[in-house]
Amino acid sequence: MSSNQDSHRQTYDEDHESGRGKQTKVVGLVPAPELPEEIVHKVGDDLPDLLSRFVDDRVHWKIDSVTDPLTGVAGESKQILEKTEESKTQQGWDFAICVTDLPIFQDRLLVVADVNVKSNMAVISLPSLGSTPMKKRVREAIIQMVDEMYHGSSDEARERQERKTEETSKDDDEVNKKGSRQLMSRRLTELLSPIKRVTFSDDSDEEIDVRYLVNSKVSGSIRLISGMVLANRPWTIFPSFKSVLAVAFATGAYALIFPTLWMLSDEYVIWRFLAVMVTSILAMVTWVILAHDLWESPHKANSKFIVRRYNIATFFTLFVGVIFYYVSLFVMFLAAVSLLIPPSLMEEELITSVNFGNYVLLAWLGASFATIIGALGAGLESEETVLNTTYGYRQQKRKEEAREREEREKEEKEYEKTR
């Protein structure tokens, strides 16, 4: 096993008796750390049986999995396949599939998967699958990759498998593929953003034989950004920002015991509540980005196209994460004001009858003000905590590489000045 490979390895197999007398084929999965690794481990147990049903029941299928922090350039699959080939050779697999969190492009069209039939290797770009339901999408994509590599260019075998896939899919809840040339089942996402299968001839300059891509730049960008946000796991902001949440709640709870916020919540109309809420969320997102230098400059990057999409994904990752944070504050404030502020006292100050709606509006306003306070606290969090919270593994590596590149450029400029 190579030095940069994770030590964690899992093997999944069909029942020993069911594989007796059959030819054995080993499919190696090489997921990137974090989300790709988690999903591969979830689907691994199901794959031997599904490959037997959807690819070839005359083969005893085994699944091996080795996590590897693959190096490569965002936008290309060549280097990813080269690293996958290293794992395939070292482990002695028959087929190898990399599940990466890197986006891949062809002329700015989003590539979902690439297959090298001659070398029995494939790569699946996890962000290109979109946001949900991820487990089923990855399972179906892996089955299709094995099908492409196993049957190769045999039209007869593919037609036979096409009929078998259609028959098998009828009563299957886990895999709903309708044909052997289709990457995934027909969900609403695939209807709005269809995936196109492209084949390349032997004399083509491409090092792949089959490519699946989203044949629309607009829908492909939406699919990619939603997938990248999912890979960054924005819901992890809440446990990572416990200290920020505590400071915001303590400060906001203290402010809520004074009548000023009571009167404001009674006077505000709904659009003003919404405006204050959106402003507070955007303020926190913007401050965290600026305080920790999370926004990459497109002018300093090799590909402005890719960097812009990473920046958009960063923004929406934080935006979704802060919404989780905001809802948590709202629930905590609602419980606090309901417990601490008697209705009679609030009626005395507001000179009007009070009901549960008043408490909801007060908690809503308190959450907005506390979010702004929390933004200042988030700016004081350690950079490591913020990066671990807002970036997935691949994006953190890109951030480190960008900083190293900038430091080298500064050193070179300083060296030129001293000459």
Coordinates of C-alpha atoms in Angstrom, one line a residue:
M1 CA 0.0 0.0 0.0
S2 CA 1.4 3.4 -0.9
S3 CA 2.5 5.8 1.8
N4 CA -0.2 8.4 1.0
Q5 CA -3.0 5.8 1.3
D6 CA -5.2 5.7 4.4
S7 CA -4.7 2.5 6.4
H8 CA -8.4 1.9 6.5
R9 CA -9.5 -0.9 4.2
Q10 CA -12.7 -2.8 3.9
T11 CA -13.6 -5.9 1.8
Y12 CA -17.1 -6.9 0.9
D13 CA -18.0 -10.3 -0.5
E14 CA -20.9 -12.4 -1.5
D15 CA -21.8 -15.5 0.6
H16 CA -19.0 -18.1 0.2
E17 CA -21.4 -20.8 -0.9
S18 CA -23.0 -18.6 -3.6
G19 CA -19.6 -18.0 -5.2
R20 CA -18.5 -21.7 -5.4
G21 CA -17.5 -22.8 -8.9
K22 CA -17.7 -19.2 -10.3
Q23 CA -15.0 -17.0 -11.7
T24 CA -14.0 -14.4 -9.1
K25 CA -13.7 -10.7 -10.1
V26 CA -12.5 -8.1 -7.6
V27 CA -13.7 -4.5 -7.9
G28 CA -11.6 -2.0 -6.0
L29 CA -13.1 1.2 -4.8
V30 CA -10.7 4.1 -4.1
P31 CA -12.7 6.9 -2.3
A32 CA -11.3 10.2 -1.2
P33 CA -11.4 10.9 2.6
E34 CA -14.6 12.1 4.4
L35 CA -17.9 12.1 2.5
P36 CA -16.8 9.8 -0.5
E37 CA -15.3 7.3 2.0
E38 CA -18.5 7.4 4.1
I39 CA -20.7 6.7 1.2
V40 CA -18.5 3.9 -0.3
H41 CA -18.6 2.1 3.1
K42 CA -22.4 2.4 3.2
V43 CA -22.9 0.9 -0.2
G44 CA -20.1 -1.7 -0.1
D45 CA -22.1 -4.5 1.5
D46 CA -24.8 -4.3 -1.2
L47 CA -22.6 -4.3 -4.2
P48 CA -21.6 -8.0 -4.7
D49 CA -25.2 -9.1 -4.9
L50 CA -26.2 -6.1 -7.1
L51 CA -23.3 -6.7 -9.5
S52 CA -24.4 -10.3 -9.8
R53 CA -27.9 -9.2 -10.7
F54 CA -27.2 -6.3 -12.9
V55 CA -23.8 -7.1 -14.5
D56 CA -23.2 -10.9 -14.7
D57 CA -24.6 -13.6 -12.4
R58 CA -22.0 -16.1 -13.7
V59 CA -19.3 -14.2 -11.8
H60 CA -18.5 -14.2 -8.0
W61 CA -18.0 -10.5 -7.2
K62 CA -15.8 -9.2 -4.5
I63 CA -15.5 -5.6 -3.4
D64 CA -12.3 -4.1 -1.9
S65 CA -12.0 -0.5 -0.6
V66 CA -8.9 1.5 0.1
T67 CA -9.2 5.2 1.1
D68 CA -6.6 7.3 -0.7
P69 CA -6.2 11.2 -0.5
L70 CA -5.8 11.3 -4.3
T71 CA -3.7 14.2 -5.7
G72 CA -4.8 15.8 -8.9
V73 CA -5.9 18.9 -10.7
A74 CA -9.5 20.0 -10.4
G75 CA -11.0 19.9 -13.9
E76 CA -9.0 16.8 -15.2
S77 CA -9.4 13.1 -14.7
K78 CA -6.0 12.0 -16.1
Q79 CA -4.1 12.3 -12.9
I80 CA -6.9 10.8 -10.9
L81 CA -6.9 7.7 -13.2
E82 CA -3.1 7.5 -12.9
K83 CA -3.3 7.4 -9.1
T84 CA -6.2 4.9 -9.4
E85 CA -4.0 2.7 -11.6
E86 CA -1.3 2.6 -8.8
S87 CA -3.9 1.3 -6.3
K88 CA -5.2 -1.2 -8.9
T89 CA -1.8 -2.6 -9.6
Q90 CA -0.7 -2.7 -5.9
Q91 CA -3.9 -4.5 -4.7
G92 CA -4.2 -6.8 -7.7
W93 CA -7.8 -5.8 -8.5
D94 CA -9.6 -6.7 -11.8
F95 CA -11.4 -3.3 -11.9
A96 CA -10.8 0.0 -10.1
I97 CA -13.2 2.9 -9.5
C98 CA -12.2 6.1 -7.9
V99 CA -14.9 8.1 -6.1
T100 CA -13.5 11.6 -5.8
D101 CA -14.8 14.9 -4.5
L102 CA -13.0 16.8 -7.4
P103 CA -15.1 18.5 -10.1
I104 CA -14.2 17.4 -13.6
F105 CA -15.0 19.4 -16.8
Q106 CA -14.9 19.1 -20.5
D107 CA -15.2 22.4 -22.3
R108 CA -16.9 23.8 -19.2
L109 CA -19.5 21.0 -19.3
L110 CA -19.7 19.0 -16.0
V111 CA -18.3 15.5 -16.3
V112 CA -20.0 13.0 -14.0
A113 CA -17.9 9.9 -14.7
D114 CA -15.1 8.7 -17.0
V115 CA -14.3 5.1 -18.0
N116 CA -11.1 3.6 -19.4
V117 CA -12.3 0.3 -20.6
K118 CA -8.8 -0.9 -21.9
S119 CA -7.3 -0.4 -18.4
N120 CA -10.5 -1.4 -16.5
M121 CA -10.5 1.9 -14.5
A122 CA -13.1 4.5 -13.9
V123 CA -13.7 7.7 -11.9
I124 CA -16.9 9.1 -10.5
S125 CA -17.1 12.8 -9.5
L126 CA -19.2 12.9 -6.4
P127 CA -20.1 16.6 -6.6
S128 CA -21.4 16.1 -10.1
L129 CA -24.1 13.7 -8.8
G130 CA -25.8 16.6 -7.0
S131 CA -27.1 16.7 -3.5
T132 CA -29.7 13.9 -2.9
P133 CA -30.2 11.0 -2.6
M134 CA -26.5 10.4 -2.7
K135 CA -26.3 6.8 -1.5
K136 CA -28.5 5.5 -4.3
R137 CA -26.8 7.6 -6.9
V138 CA -23.3 6.4 -6.0
R139 CA -24.6 2.8 -5.9
E140 CA -26.1 3.0 -9.4
A141 CA -23.1 4.8 -10.8
I142 CA -20.7 2.1 -9.5
I143 CA -22.8 -0.6 -11.0
Q144 CA -22.8 1.3 -14.4
M145 CA -19.0 1.7 -14.2
V146 CA -18.4 -2.0 -13.7
D147 CA -20.9 -2.7 -16.5
E148 CA -19.0 -0.5 -18.9
M149 CA -15.7 -2.0 -18.0
Y150 CA -16.9 -5.6 -17.9
H151 CA -18.9 -5.7 -21.2
G152 CA -16.6 -3.2 -23.0
S153 CA -17.4 -2.6 -26.6
S154 CA -19.5 -5.8 -27.1
D155 CA -22.8 -4.7 -28.5
E156 CA -24.2 -8.2 -28.1
A157 CA -23.3 -8.4 -24.4
R158 CA -24.6 -4.9 -23.9
E159 CA -28.0 -5.6 -25.5
R160 CA -28.3 -8.7 -23.4
Q161 CA -27.5 -6.8 -20.3
E162 CA -30.0 -4.0 -21.4
R163 CA -32.8 -6.6 -21.3
K164 CA -31.6 -8.1 -18.0
T165 CA -31.3 -4.6 -16.4
E166 CA -34.9 -3.7 -17.4
E167 CA -36.3 -7.0 -16.0
T168 CA -34.3 -6.8 -12.8
S169 CA -35.1 -3.1 -12.1
K170 CA -38.9 -3.7 -12.0
D171 CA -39.0 -5.0 -8.5
D172 CA -35.9 -3.5 -7.1
D173 CA -36.2 -0.7 -4.5
E174 CA -32.4 0.1 -4.3
V175 CA -31.6 0.3 -8.0
N176 CA -34.1 1.8 -10.5
K177 CA -31.9 1.9 -13.7
K178 CA -33.8 1.4 -16.9
G179 CA -30.9 0.3 -19.1
S180 CA -27.3 -0.6 -19.4
R181 CA -26.4 2.7 -21.0
Q182 CA -27.9 4.8 -18.3
L183 CA -25.8 6.1 -15.4
M184 CA -28.6 6.5 -12.9
S185 CA -32.3 6.1 -12.6
R186 CA -34.7 8.8 -14.0
R187 CA -35.3 11.1 -11.1
L188 CA -36.5 14.7 -11.3
T189 CA -32.9 15.9 -11.2
E190 CA -32.0 13.9 -14.2
L191 CA -35.0 15.1 -16.1
L192 CA -34.1 18.8 -15.4
S193 CA -30.4 18.1 -15.8
P194 CA -30.0 15.1 -18.1
I195 CA -26.7 13.1 -18.2
K196 CA -25.4 12.3 -21.7
R197 CA -23.3 9.2 -22.5
V198 CA -20.4 9.9 -24.9
T199 CA -18.1 7.3 -26.4
F200 CA -14.7 7.8 -28.0
S201 CA -13.1 5.9 -30.8
D202 CA -9.8 4.1 -30.4
D203 CA -8.0 6.7 -32.5
S204 CA -9.2 9.6 -30.3
D205 CA -6.8 11.7 -28.3
E206 CA -8.8 11.1 -25.2
E207 CA -7.4 8.5 -22.7
I208 CA -11.0 7.4 -21.8
D209 CA -13.5 5.3 -23.7
V210 CA -16.8 6.4 -22.2
R211 CA -17.8 9.7 -20.6
Y212 CA -20.9 10.8 -18.8
L213 CA -21.5 14.5 -18.7
V214 CA -24.3 17.1 -18.1
N215 CA -25.0 18.6 -21.4
S216 CA -25.9 22.0 -20.0
K217 CA -23.6 24.6 -18.4
V218 CA -26.4 26.1 -16.4
S219 CA -27.9 23.0 -14.9
G220 CA -24.5 21.5 -14.6
S221 CA -23.3 24.4 -12.4
I222 CA -26.4 24.1 -10.2
R223 CA -25.8 20.3 -9.8
L224 CA -22.1 20.9 -9.1
I225 CA -22.5 23.6 -6.5
S226 CA -25.2 21.6 -4.6
G227 CA -23.0 18.6 -4.6
M228 CA -19.9 20.6 -3.4
V229 CA -22.0 22.1 -0.6
L230 CA -23.1 18.6 0.5
A231 CA -19.4 17.5 0.3
N232 CA -18.5 20.4 2.6
R233 CA -21.1 19.1 5.2
P234 CA -22.4 22.5 6.3
W235 CA -24.4 21.0 9.2
T236 CA -21.0 20.5 11.1
I237 CA -20.9 24.3 11.8
F238 CA -23.2 23.8 14.8
P239 CA -21.1 21.5 16.9
S240 CA -17.8 23.2 15.8
F241 CA -19.1 26.7 16.9
K242 CA -20.4 25.7 20.3
S243 CA -18.5 28.5 22.0
V244 CA -19.8 31.1 19.5
L245 CA -23.3 29.8 20.0
A246 CA -22.9 30.0 23.8
V247 CA -21.7 33.6 23.6
A248 CA -24.4 34.7 21.2
F249 CA -27.1 33.0 23.4
A250 CA -25.9 34.5 26.6
T251 CA -25.6 38.0 25.2
G252 CA -29.0 37.8 23.4
A253 CA -30.8 36.3 26.4
Y254 CA -29.5 39.2 28.6
A255 CA -30.8 41.7 26.0
L256 CA -34.2 40.0 25.9
I257 CA -35.1 40.7 29.5
F258 CA -35.2 44.4 28.7
P259 CA -38.5 45.9 27.3
T260 CA -36.8 47.6 24.3
L261 CA -36.7 44.4 22.2
W262 CA -40.3 43.6 23.4
M263 CA -41.5 46.8 21.9
L264 CA -39.6 46.4 18.7
S265 CA -41.0 42.9 18.2
D266 CA -44.5 44.3 18.7
E267 CA -44.0 47.2 16.3
Y268 CA -42.2 45.3 13.5
V269 CA -44.1 44.1 10.5
I270 CA -43.2 40.7 8.9
W271 CA -41.1 42.1 6.1
R272 CA -38.9 43.9 8.6
F273 CA -38.4 40.6 10.6
L274 CA -37.3 38.9 7.4
A275 CA -35.0 41.8 6.4
V276 CA -33.3 41.7 9.8
M277 CA -33.0 37.9 9.6
V278 CA -31.4 37.9 6.1
T279 CA -29.1 40.8 7.0
S280 CA -27.9 39.1 10.1
I281 CA -27.2 35.8 8.3
L282 CA -25.4 37.5 5.4
A283 CA -23.4 39.5 7.9
M284 CA -22.2 36.4 9.6
V285 CA -21.4 34.6 6.4
T286 CA -19.5 37.7 5.0
W287 CA -17.6 38.3 8.2
V288 CA -16.4 34.7 8.5
I289 CA -15.3 34.7 4.8
L290 CA -13.3 38.0 5.2
A291 CA -11.9 37.2 8.7
H292 CA -10.5 33.9 7.6
D293 CA -9.6 34.7 4.0
L294 CA -11.9 32.0 2.5
W295 CA -12.5 33.8 -0.8
E296 CA -10.0 32.8 -3.5
S297 CA -8.9 35.4 -6.0
P298 CA -9.8 34.2 -9.5
H299 CA -7.0 36.4 -10.9
K300 CA -4.3 34.4 -9.1
A301 CA -5.7 31.0 -10.1
N302 CA -5.0 28.7 -13.1
S303 CA -8.7 28.4 -13.8
K304 CA -11.0 31.3 -13.0
F305 CA -13.9 29.2 -14.1
I306 CA -13.3 26.6 -11.4
V307 CA -12.3 29.0 -8.7
R308 CA -15.5 31.0 -9.1
R309 CA -17.5 27.8 -8.5
Y310 CA -15.4 27.0 -5.4
N311 CA -16.2 30.5 -4.1
I312 CA -19.9 30.0 -4.7
A313 CA -19.8 26.7 -3.0
T314 CA -18.0 28.3 0.0
F315 CA -20.6 31.0 0.3
F316 CA -23.6 28.5 0.2
T317 CA -21.8 26.1 2.6
L318 CA -21.6 28.9 5.1
F319 CA -25.1 30.2 4.3
V320 CA -26.7 26.8 4.9
G321 CA -24.5 26.2 8.0
V322 CA -25.5 29.6 9.5
I323 CA -29.2 28.8 8.9
F324 CA -28.7 25.7 11.1
Y325 CA -27.0 28.0 13.7
Y326 CA -29.8 30.6 13.4
V327 CA -32.6 28.0 13.9
S328 CA -30.8 26.6 17.0
L329 CA -30.6 30.1 18.5
F330 CA -34.3 30.7 17.7
V331 CA -35.4 27.5 19.5
M332 CA -33.2 28.3 22.5
F333 CA -34.5 31.9 22.7
L334 CA -38.1 30.8 22.3
A335 CA -37.7 28.4 25.3
A336 CA -35.9 31.1 27.3
V337 CA -38.5 33.9 26.8
S338 CA -41.4 31.5 27.4
L339 CA -39.8 30.5 30.7
L340 CA -38.4 33.9 31.9
I341 CA -40.9 36.5 30.8
P342 CA -44.4 36.3 32.4
P343 CA -47.2 37.4 30.0
S344 CA -48.5 39.9 32.6
L345 CA -45.2 41.7 32.6
M346 CA -45.1 41.9 28.8
E347 CA -48.7 43.1 28.7
E348 CA -47.9 45.8 31.2
E349 CA -45.0 47.1 29.0
L350 CA -46.8 46.7 25.6
I351 CA -50.2 47.9 26.9
T352 CA -51.9 45.2 24.8
S353 CA -52.9 41.5 25.2
V354 CA -50.1 39.0 24.7
N355 CA -50.2 35.5 23.2
F356 CA -47.8 32.8 22.1
G357 CA -47.2 34.7 18.8
N358 CA -45.6 37.6 20.7
Y359 CA -43.0 35.1 22.2
V360 CA -42.3 33.7 18.7
L361 CA -41.7 37.2 17.3
L362 CA -39.5 38.2 20.2
A363 CA -37.4 35.0 19.9
W364 CA -37.2 35.6 16.1
L365 CA -35.8 39.2 16.7
G366 CA -33.5 38.0 19.4
A367 CA -32.0 35.3 17.1
S368 CA -31.3 37.9 14.4
F369 CA -29.5 40.2 16.8
A370 CA -27.6 37.4 18.4
T371 CA -26.5 36.1 15.0
I372 CA -24.8 39.5 14.4
I373 CA -23.1 39.2 17.8
G374 CA -22.1 35.6 17.0
A375 CA -20.5 36.8 13.7
L376 CA -17.9 38.7 15.8
G377 CA -17.2 35.5 17.8
A378 CA -16.9 33.4 14.7
G379 CA -14.2 35.8 13.4
L380 CA -12.2 35.0 16.6
E381 CA -12.4 31.2 16.1
S382 CA -9.2 29.5 15.1
E383 CA -8.6 29.2 11.4
E384 CA -8.2 25.4 11.7
T385 CA -11.7 25.1 13.2
V386 CA -13.3 27.3 10.5
L387 CA -11.6 25.4 7.7
N388 CA -12.5 22.0 9.2
T389 CA -16.1 23.2 9.5
T390 CA -16.6 24.9 6.1
Y391 CA -14.4 22.9 3.8
G392 CA -14.4 19.3 2.7
Y393 CA -11.1 17.4 2.5
R394 CA -10.3 18.3 -1.1
Q395 CA -11.1 22.0 -0.7
Q396 CA -8.9 22.2 2.4
K397 CA -6.0 20.7 0.3
R398 CA -6.7 23.3 -2.5
K399 CA -6.6 26.1 0.1
E400 CA -3.3 24.9 1.4
E401 CA -1.8 24.6 -2.1
A402 CA -3.1 28.1 -3.0
R403 CA -1.4 29.5 0.1
E404 CA 1.9 27.7 -0.6
R405 CA 1.8 29.0 -4.1
E406 CA 1.3 32.6 -2.9
E407 CA 4.1 32.2 -0.4
R408 CA 6.4 31.0 -3.2
E409 CA 5.5 33.9 -5.4
K410 CA 6.2 36.4 -2.6
E411 CA 9.6 34.8 -1.9
E412 CA 10.4 34.9 -5.6
K413 CA 9.5 38.6 -5.8
E414 CA 11.5 39.4 -2.7
Y415 CA 14.5 37.5 -4.2
E416 CA 14.2 39.4 -7.5
K417 CA 14.2 42.7 -5.6
T418 CA 17.4 41.8 -3.7
R419 CA 19.3 40.9 -6.8

